[in-house]
Short mmCIF file of C-alpha atoms in Angstrom, two decimals:
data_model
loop_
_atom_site.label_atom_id
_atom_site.label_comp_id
_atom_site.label_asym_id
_atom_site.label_seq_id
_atom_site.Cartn_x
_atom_site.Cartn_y
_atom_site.Cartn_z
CA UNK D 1 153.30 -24.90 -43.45
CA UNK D 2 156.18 -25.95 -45.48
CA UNK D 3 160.27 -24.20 -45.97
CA UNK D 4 159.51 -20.67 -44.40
CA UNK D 5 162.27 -18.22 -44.63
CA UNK D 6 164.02 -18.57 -41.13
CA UNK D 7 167.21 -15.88 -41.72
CA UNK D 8 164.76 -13.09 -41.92
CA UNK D 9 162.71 -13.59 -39.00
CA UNK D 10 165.58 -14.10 -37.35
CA UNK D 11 167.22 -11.23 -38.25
CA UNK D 12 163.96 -9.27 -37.85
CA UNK D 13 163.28 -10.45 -34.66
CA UNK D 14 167.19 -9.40 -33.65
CA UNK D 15 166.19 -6.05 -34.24
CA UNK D 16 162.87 -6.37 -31.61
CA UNK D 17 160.51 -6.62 -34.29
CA UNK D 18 158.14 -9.02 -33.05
CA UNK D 19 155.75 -9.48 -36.08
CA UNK D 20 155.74 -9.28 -39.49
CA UNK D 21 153.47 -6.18 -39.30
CA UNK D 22 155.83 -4.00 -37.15
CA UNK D 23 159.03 -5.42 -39.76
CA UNK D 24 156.83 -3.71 -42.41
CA UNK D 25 155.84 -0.57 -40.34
CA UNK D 26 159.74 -0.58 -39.27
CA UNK D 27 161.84 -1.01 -42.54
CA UNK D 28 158.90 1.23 -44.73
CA UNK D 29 159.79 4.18 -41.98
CA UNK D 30 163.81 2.98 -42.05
CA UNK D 31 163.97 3.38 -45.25
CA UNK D 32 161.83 6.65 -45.99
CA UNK D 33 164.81 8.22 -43.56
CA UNK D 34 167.42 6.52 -44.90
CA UNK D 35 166.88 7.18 -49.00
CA UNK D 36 165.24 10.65 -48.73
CA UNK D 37 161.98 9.01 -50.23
CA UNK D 38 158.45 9.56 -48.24
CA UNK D 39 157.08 7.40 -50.92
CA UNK D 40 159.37 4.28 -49.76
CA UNK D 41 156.90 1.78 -48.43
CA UNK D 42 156.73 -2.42 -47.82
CA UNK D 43 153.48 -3.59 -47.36
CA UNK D 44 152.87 -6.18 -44.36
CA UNK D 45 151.62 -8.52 -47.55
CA UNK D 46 154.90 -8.33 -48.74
CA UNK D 47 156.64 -8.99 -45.57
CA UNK D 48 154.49 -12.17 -45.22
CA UNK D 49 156.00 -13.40 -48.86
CA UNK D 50 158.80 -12.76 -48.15
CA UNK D 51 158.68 -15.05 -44.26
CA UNK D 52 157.00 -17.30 -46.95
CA UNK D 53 158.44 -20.31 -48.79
CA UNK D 54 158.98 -18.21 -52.19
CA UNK D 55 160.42 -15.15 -50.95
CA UNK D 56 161.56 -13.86 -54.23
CA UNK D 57 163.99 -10.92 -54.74
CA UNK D 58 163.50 -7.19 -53.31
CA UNK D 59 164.08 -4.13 -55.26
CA UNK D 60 167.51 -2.40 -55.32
CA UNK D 61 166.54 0.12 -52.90
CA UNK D 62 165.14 -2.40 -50.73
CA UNK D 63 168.09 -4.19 -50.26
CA UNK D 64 170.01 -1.54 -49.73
CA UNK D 65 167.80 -0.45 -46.81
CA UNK D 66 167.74 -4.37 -45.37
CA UNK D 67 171.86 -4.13 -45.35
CA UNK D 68 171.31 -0.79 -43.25
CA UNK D 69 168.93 -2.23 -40.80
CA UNK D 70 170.50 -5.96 -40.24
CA UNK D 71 173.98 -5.75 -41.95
CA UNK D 72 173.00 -8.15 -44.55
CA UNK D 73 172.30 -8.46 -47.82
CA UNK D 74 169.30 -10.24 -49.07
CA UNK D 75 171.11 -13.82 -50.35
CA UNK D 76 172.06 -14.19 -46.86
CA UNK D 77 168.54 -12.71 -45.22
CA UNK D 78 167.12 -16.08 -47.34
CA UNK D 79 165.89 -14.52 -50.48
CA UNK D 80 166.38 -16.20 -53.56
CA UNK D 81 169.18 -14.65 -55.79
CA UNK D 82 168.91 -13.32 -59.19
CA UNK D 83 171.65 -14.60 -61.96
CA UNK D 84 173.95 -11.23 -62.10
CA UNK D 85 173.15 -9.70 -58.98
CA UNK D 86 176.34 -7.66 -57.96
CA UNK D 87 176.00 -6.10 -54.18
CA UNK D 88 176.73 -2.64 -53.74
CA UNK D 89 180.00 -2.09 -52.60
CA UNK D 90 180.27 -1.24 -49.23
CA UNK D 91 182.26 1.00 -46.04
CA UNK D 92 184.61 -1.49 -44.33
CA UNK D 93 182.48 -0.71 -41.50
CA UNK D 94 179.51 -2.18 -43.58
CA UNK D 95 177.79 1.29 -44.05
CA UNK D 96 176.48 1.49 -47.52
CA UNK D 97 177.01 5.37 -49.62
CA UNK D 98 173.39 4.63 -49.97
CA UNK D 99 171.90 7.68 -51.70
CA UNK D 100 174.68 7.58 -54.00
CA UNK D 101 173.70 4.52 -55.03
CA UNK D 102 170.33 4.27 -55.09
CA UNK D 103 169.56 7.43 -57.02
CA UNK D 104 172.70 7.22 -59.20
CA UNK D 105 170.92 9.88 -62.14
CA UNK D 106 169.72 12.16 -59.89
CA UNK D 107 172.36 14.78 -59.77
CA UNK D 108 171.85 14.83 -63.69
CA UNK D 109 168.58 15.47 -63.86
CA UNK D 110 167.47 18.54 -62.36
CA UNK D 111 164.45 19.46 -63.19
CA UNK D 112 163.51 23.34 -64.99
CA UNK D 113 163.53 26.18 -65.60
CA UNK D 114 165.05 27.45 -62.48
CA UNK D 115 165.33 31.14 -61.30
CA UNK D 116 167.52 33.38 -63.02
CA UNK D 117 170.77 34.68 -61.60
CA UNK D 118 173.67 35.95 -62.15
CA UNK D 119 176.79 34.13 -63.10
CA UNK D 120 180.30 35.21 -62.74
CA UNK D 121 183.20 34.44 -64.66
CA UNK D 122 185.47 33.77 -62.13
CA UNK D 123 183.28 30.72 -61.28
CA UNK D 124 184.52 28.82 -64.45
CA UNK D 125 188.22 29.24 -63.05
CA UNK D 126 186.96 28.25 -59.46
CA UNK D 127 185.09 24.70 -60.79
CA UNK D 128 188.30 24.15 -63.20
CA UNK D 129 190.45 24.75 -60.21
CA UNK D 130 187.99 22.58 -57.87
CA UNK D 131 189.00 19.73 -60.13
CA UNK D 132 192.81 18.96 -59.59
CA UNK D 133 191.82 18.68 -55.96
CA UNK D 134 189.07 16.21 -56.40
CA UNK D 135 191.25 14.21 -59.30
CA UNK D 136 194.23 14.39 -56.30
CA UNK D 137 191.36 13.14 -53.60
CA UNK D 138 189.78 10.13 -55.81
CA UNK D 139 193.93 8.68 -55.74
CA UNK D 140 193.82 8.86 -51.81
CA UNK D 141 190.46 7.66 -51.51
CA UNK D 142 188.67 5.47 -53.93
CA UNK D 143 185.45 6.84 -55.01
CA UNK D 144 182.61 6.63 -52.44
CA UNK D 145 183.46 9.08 -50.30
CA UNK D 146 183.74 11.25 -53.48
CA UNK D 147 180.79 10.34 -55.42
CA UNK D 148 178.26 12.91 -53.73
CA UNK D 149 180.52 16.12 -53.63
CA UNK D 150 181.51 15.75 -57.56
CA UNK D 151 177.73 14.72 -57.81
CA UNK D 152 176.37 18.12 -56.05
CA UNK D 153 179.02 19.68 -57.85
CA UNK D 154 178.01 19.02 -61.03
CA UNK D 155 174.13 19.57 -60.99
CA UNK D 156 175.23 22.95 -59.40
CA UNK D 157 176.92 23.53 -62.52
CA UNK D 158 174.13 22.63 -64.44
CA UNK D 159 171.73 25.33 -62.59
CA UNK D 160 174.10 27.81 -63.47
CA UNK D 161 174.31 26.68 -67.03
CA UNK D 162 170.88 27.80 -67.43
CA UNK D 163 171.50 31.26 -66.66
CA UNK D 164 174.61 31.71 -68.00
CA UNK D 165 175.39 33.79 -71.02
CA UNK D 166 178.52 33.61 -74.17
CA UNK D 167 181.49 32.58 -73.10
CA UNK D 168 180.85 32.09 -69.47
CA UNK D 169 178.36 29.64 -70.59
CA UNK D 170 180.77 27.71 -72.52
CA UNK D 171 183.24 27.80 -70.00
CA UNK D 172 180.94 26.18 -67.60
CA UNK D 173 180.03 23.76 -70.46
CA UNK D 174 183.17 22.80 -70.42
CA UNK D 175 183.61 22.20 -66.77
CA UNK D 176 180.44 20.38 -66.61
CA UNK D 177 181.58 17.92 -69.31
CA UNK D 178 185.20 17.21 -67.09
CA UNK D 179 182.85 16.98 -63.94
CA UNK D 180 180.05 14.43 -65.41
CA UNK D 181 183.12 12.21 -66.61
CA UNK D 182 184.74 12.21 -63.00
CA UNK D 183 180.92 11.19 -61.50
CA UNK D 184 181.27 8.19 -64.26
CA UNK D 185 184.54 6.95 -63.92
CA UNK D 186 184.18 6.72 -59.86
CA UNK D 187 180.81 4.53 -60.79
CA UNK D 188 182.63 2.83 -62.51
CA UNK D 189 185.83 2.46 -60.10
CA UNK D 190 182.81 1.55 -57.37
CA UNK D 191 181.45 -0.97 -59.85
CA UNK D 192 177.97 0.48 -61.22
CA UNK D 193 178.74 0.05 -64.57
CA UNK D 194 174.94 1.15 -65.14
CA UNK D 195 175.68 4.51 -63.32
CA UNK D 196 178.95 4.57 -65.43
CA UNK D 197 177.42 4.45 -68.81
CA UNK D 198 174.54 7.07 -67.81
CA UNK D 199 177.32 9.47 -66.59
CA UNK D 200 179.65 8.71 -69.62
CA UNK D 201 176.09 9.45 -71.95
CA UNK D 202 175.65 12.71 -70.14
CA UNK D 203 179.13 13.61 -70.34
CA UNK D 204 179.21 13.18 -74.36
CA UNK D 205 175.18 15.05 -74.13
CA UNK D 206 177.83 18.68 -72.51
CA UNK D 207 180.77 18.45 -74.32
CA UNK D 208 178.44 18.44 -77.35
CA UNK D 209 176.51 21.16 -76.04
CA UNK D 210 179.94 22.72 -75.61
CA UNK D 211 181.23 22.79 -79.35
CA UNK D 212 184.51 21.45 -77.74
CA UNK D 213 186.06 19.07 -80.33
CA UNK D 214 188.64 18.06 -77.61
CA UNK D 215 185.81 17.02 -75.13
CA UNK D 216 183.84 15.56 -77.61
CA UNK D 217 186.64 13.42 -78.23
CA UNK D 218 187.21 12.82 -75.00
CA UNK D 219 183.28 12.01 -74.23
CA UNK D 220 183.75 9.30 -76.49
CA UNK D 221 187.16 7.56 -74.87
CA UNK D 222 184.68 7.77 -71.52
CA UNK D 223 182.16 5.64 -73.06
CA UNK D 224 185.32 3.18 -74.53
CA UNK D 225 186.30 2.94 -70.87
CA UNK D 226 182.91 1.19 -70.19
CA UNK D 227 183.18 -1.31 -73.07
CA UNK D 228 186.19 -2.15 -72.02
CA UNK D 229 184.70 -3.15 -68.31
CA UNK D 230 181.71 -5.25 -70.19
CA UNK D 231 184.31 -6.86 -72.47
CA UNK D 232 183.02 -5.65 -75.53
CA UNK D 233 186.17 -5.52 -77.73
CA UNK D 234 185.17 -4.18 -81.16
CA UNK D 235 182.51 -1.37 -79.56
CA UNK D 236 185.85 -0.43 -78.15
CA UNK D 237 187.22 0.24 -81.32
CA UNK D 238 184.66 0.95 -83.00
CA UNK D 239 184.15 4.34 -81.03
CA UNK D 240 187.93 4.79 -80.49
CA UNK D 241 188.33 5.05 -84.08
CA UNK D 242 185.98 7.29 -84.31
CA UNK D 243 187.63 9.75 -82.52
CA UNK D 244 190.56 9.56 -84.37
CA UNK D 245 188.96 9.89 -87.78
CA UNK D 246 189.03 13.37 -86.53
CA UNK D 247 191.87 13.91 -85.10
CA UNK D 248 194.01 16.02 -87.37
CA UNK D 249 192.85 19.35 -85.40
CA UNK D 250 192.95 17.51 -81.51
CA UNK D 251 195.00 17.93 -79.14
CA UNK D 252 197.94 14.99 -79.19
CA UNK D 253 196.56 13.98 -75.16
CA UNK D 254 193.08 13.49 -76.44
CA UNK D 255 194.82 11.32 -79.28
CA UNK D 256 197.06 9.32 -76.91
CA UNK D 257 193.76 8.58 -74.67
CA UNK D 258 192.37 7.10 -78.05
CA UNK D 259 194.69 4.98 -78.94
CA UNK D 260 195.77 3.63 -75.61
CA UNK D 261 191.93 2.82 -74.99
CA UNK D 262 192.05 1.18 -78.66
CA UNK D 263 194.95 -0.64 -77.46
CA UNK D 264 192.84 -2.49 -74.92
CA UNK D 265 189.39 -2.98 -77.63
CA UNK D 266 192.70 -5.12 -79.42
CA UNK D 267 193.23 -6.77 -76.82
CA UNK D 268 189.86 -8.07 -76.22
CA UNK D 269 189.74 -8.99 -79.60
CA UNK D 270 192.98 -11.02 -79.25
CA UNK D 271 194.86 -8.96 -81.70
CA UNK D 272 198.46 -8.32 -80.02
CA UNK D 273 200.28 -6.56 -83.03
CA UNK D 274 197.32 -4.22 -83.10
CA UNK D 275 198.09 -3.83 -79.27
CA UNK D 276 202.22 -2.76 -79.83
CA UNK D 277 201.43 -0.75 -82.81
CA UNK D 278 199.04 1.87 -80.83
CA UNK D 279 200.84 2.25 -77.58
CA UNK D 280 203.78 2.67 -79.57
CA UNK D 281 202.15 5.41 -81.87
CA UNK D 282 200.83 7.00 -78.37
CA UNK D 283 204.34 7.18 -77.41
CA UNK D 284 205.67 9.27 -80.11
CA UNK D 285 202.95 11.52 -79.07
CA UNK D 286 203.57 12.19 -75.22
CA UNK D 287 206.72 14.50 -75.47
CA UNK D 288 203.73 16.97 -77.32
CA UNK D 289 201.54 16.95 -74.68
CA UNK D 290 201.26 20.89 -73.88
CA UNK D 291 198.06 22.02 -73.29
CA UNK D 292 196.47 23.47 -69.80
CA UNK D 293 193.07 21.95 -69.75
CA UNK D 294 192.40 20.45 -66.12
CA UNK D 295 190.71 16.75 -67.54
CA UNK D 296 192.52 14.15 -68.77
CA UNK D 297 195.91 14.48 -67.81
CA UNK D 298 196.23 10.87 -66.45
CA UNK D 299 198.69 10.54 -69.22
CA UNK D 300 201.12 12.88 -67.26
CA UNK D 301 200.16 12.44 -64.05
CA UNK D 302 200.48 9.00 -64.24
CA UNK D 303 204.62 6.96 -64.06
CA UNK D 304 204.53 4.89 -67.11
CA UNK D 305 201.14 5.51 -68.13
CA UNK D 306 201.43 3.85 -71.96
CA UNK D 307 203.55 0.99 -70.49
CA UNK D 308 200.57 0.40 -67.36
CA UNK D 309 198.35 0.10 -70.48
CA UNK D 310 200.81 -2.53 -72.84
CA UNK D 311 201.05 -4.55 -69.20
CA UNK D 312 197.17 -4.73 -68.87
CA UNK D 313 196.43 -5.61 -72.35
CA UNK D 314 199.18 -8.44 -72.39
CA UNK D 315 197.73 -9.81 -69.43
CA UNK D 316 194.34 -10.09 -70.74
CA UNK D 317 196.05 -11.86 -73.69
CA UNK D 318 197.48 -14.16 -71.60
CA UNK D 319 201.09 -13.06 -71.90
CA UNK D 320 202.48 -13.97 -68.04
CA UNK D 321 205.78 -13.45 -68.75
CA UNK D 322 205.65 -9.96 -70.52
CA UNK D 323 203.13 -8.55 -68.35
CA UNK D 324 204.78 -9.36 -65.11
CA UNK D 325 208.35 -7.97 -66.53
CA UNK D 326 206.45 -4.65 -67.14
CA UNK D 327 204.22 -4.57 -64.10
CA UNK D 328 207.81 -5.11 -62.37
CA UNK D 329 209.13 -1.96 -64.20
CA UNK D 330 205.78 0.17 -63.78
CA UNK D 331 205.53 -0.35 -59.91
CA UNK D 332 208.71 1.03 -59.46
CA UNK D 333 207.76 4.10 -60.32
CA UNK D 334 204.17 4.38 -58.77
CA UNK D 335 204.81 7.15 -55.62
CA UNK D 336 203.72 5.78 -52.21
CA UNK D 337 200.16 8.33 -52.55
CA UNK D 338 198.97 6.75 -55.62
CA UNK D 339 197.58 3.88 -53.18
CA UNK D 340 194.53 2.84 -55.67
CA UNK D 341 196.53 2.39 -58.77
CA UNK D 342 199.19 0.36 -56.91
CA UNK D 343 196.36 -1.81 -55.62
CA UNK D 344 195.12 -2.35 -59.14
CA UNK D 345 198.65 -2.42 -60.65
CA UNK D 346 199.81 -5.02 -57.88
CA UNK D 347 196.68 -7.51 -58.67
CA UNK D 348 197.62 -7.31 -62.36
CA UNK D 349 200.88 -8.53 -61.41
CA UNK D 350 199.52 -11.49 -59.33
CA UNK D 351 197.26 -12.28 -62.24
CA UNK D 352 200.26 -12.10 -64.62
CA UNK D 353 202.72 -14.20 -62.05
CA UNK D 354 199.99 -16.85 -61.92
CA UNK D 355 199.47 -17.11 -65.82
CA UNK D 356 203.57 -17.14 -65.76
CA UNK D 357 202.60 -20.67 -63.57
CA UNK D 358 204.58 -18.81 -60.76
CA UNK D 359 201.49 -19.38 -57.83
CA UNK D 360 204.17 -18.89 -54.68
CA UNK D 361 204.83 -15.25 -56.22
CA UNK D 362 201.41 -14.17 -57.31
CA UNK D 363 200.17 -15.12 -53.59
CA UNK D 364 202.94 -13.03 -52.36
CA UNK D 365 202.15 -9.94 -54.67
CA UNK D 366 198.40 -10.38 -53.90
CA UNK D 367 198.80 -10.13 -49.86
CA UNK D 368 199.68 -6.49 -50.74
CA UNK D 369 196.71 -5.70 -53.02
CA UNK D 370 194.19 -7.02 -50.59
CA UNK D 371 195.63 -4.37 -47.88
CA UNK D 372 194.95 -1.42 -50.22
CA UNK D 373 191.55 -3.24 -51.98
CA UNK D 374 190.41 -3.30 -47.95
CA UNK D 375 191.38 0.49 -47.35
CA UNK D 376 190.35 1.57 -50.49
CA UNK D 377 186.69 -0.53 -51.53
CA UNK D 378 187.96 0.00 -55.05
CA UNK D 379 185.63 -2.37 -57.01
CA UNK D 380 187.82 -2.42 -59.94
CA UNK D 381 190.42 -4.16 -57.63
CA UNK D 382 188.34 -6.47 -56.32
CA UNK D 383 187.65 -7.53 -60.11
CA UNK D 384 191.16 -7.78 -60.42
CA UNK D 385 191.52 -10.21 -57.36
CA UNK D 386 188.30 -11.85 -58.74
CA UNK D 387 190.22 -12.61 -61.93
CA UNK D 388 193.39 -13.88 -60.20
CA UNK D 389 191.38 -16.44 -58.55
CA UNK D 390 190.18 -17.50 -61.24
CA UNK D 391 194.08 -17.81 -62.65
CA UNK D 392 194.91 -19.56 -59.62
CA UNK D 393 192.35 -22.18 -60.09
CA UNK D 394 194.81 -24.77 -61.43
CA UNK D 395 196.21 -24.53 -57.30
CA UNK D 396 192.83 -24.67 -55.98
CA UNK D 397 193.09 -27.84 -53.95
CA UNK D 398 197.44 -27.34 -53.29
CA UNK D 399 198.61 -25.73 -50.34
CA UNK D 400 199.38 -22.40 -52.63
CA UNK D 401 195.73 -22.17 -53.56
CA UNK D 402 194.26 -22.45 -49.42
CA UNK D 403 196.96 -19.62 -49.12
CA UNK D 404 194.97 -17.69 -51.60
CA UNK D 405 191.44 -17.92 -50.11
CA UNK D 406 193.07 -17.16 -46.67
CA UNK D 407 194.51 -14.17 -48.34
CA UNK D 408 191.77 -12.86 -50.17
CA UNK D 409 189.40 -13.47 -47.17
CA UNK D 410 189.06 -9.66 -45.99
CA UNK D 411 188.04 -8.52 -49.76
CA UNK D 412 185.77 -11.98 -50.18
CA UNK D 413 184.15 -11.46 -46.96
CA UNK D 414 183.36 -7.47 -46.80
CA UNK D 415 182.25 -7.12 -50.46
#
């Protein structure tokens, strides 16, 4: 009968599904449970193929519902791997955040009209308020186990949009904007740039609704953030710059954000002077931060913010030495609760020691990254570790570079 694919039967009949028909009848009623979805079905046909020699590739929400039954994903159930594929991030315990996931959009689009009702003012100071916890919660936690309250949070916001009158409606405009660009920055922290760049669109769709020149400006940073993450240097600048075309009337945090994100389209572009000249300009502007808004405050909430930025652009322009001075300075300063930024900081600093041809001290510095990268699933770490490795390569085969793998085992293995 030729190759048949021998993980999945295995793993199927681990579970006490004797044939292929029950796997079908079991994983279609699995997974209508499991994503919310009385529509989710896999044919016994399908089943067969995929037993079969040419098992192909299942949907996204398919896999995700194969990890929950067997604890696997699908290139190690014997299916044949797509170029790109990027597995959902996962629970240290291996449970996935599955509806989060899988229906990424659906907080945003809540289908109308909905029932009128009244709206009271005081809810645009309770949302606004709502936020400095959650921005507090996403530094002690990472982002899955935030993902679904900001989510629900936001599309509740959205119903009462649609009742809302004058002001009030503004002010939850407002909030709505600051909440959809939360939802799309922990995507992104989790590593669904796709759910990223829909949240970032539908944060930049509200703070247009809004009127709000300083959200607007903002939206557009947001969407920066995810060229950044695919690389894509000039986009960068291109919509960095055109935020500050207009930034005579803005406030001078919505500025900084602009030019510190421009800093980094200049570094993907190679251009270091570029890089100095903006953080630098950013800096003159920090001692006039002064306004109350509860979004984007990163630049005071964060030790060393502008200098955490000139570190990560030199390393991505290859500058060992300079980077790893600064990352030196900046971790200093970075309080004990911050434990995702230090993660992220710290693997910086390994890449940096290892471009610095230091591979003794970047193994050292990445032992404690992979403790927090464990604790916290933080997929932007993992990149970070991902990208040390790569530095390290130069090692691979020296006793430094098996000190490496055995290091970054934990993240390698439960990602």
């Amino acid at each position: 009968m030729g190759h048949r694919n021998d993980a999945l039967r295995a793993a199927r009949l681990r579970v006490g599904w004797r044939t292929m028909d029950q796997a079908a009848k079991g994983l279609s009623a699995h997974g209508r449970q499991l994503l919310d979805d009385r529509h989710f079905d896999v044919s016994p046909r399908t089943w067969r193929r995929w037993e079969g020699e040419r098992p192909g590739w299942p949907p996204a929400e398919t896999a995700v519902v194969l990890h929950d039954v067997f604890g696997q994903w699908p290139e190690d159930l014997g299916f044949t791997t797509p170029d790109g594929w990027i597995r959902p991030e996962t629970h240290q315990e291996g449970a996935v955040n599955r509806r989060q996931f899988v229906s990424a959009t659906a907080a945003a689009l809540l289908a109308g009209p909905t029932a009128p009702q009244h709206v009271d003012p005081a809810l645009v100071d309770y949302f606004q308020q709502q936020l400095e916890g959650h921005y507090r919660a996403d530094m002690y936690l990472g982002p899955h186990d935030l993902i679904g309250t900001v989510s629900a949070q936001y599309q509740l916001i959205d119903k009462l949009i649609r009742s809302a009158k004058g002001e009030v409606r503004r002010g939850l405009l407002r909030a709505g904007a600051a909440y959809a660009a939360l939802v799309g920055w922990l995507y992104q922290d989790a590593g669904d740039l796709g759910a990223a760049a829909f949240w970032r669109g539908v944060t930049q769709e509200i703070a247009v609704r809004s009127r709000d020149p300083h959200l607007i400006g903002y939206s557009l940073v947001n969407q920066a953030q995810v060229r950044t993450d695919l690389g894509d240097g000039c986009g960068v600048i291109d919509l960095c710059e055109a935020v500050l075309d207009e930034s005579d009337g803005l406030f001078p945090k919505v500025r900084i954000m602009a030019m510190q994100q421009q800093a980094h389209g200049a570094s993907l572009t190679g251009d270091r002077t570029a890089v100095d000249r903006l953080i630098d300009a950013a800096g003159g502007l920090l001692s006039r931060v002064d306004d109350d808004l509860p979004w984007g405050n990163a630049c005071r909430r964060t030790p060393g913010y502008l200098e955490v930025q000139r570190a990560t652009c030199y390393g991505r322009l290859g500058l060992g030495r300079e980077a790893g001075s600064l990352w030196a300075q900046v971790l200093d300063g970075v309080p004990a609760t911050a434990r995702r930024d230090r993660g992220v900081y710290l693997a910086r600093q390994a890449t940096a020691a290892a471009a610095a041809r230091d591979p003794d001290h970047a193994v050292e510095i990445a032992r404690q990254a992979v403790e927090i990268a464990v604790e916290t699933r933080s997929a932007r770490m993992c990149r970070e570790l991902a990208t040390l490795e790569r530095v390290m390569r130069p090692w691979h085969d020296a006793p430094v570079g098996r000190d490496l793998a055995e290091v970054l085992a934990p993240v390698n293995e439960g990602g």
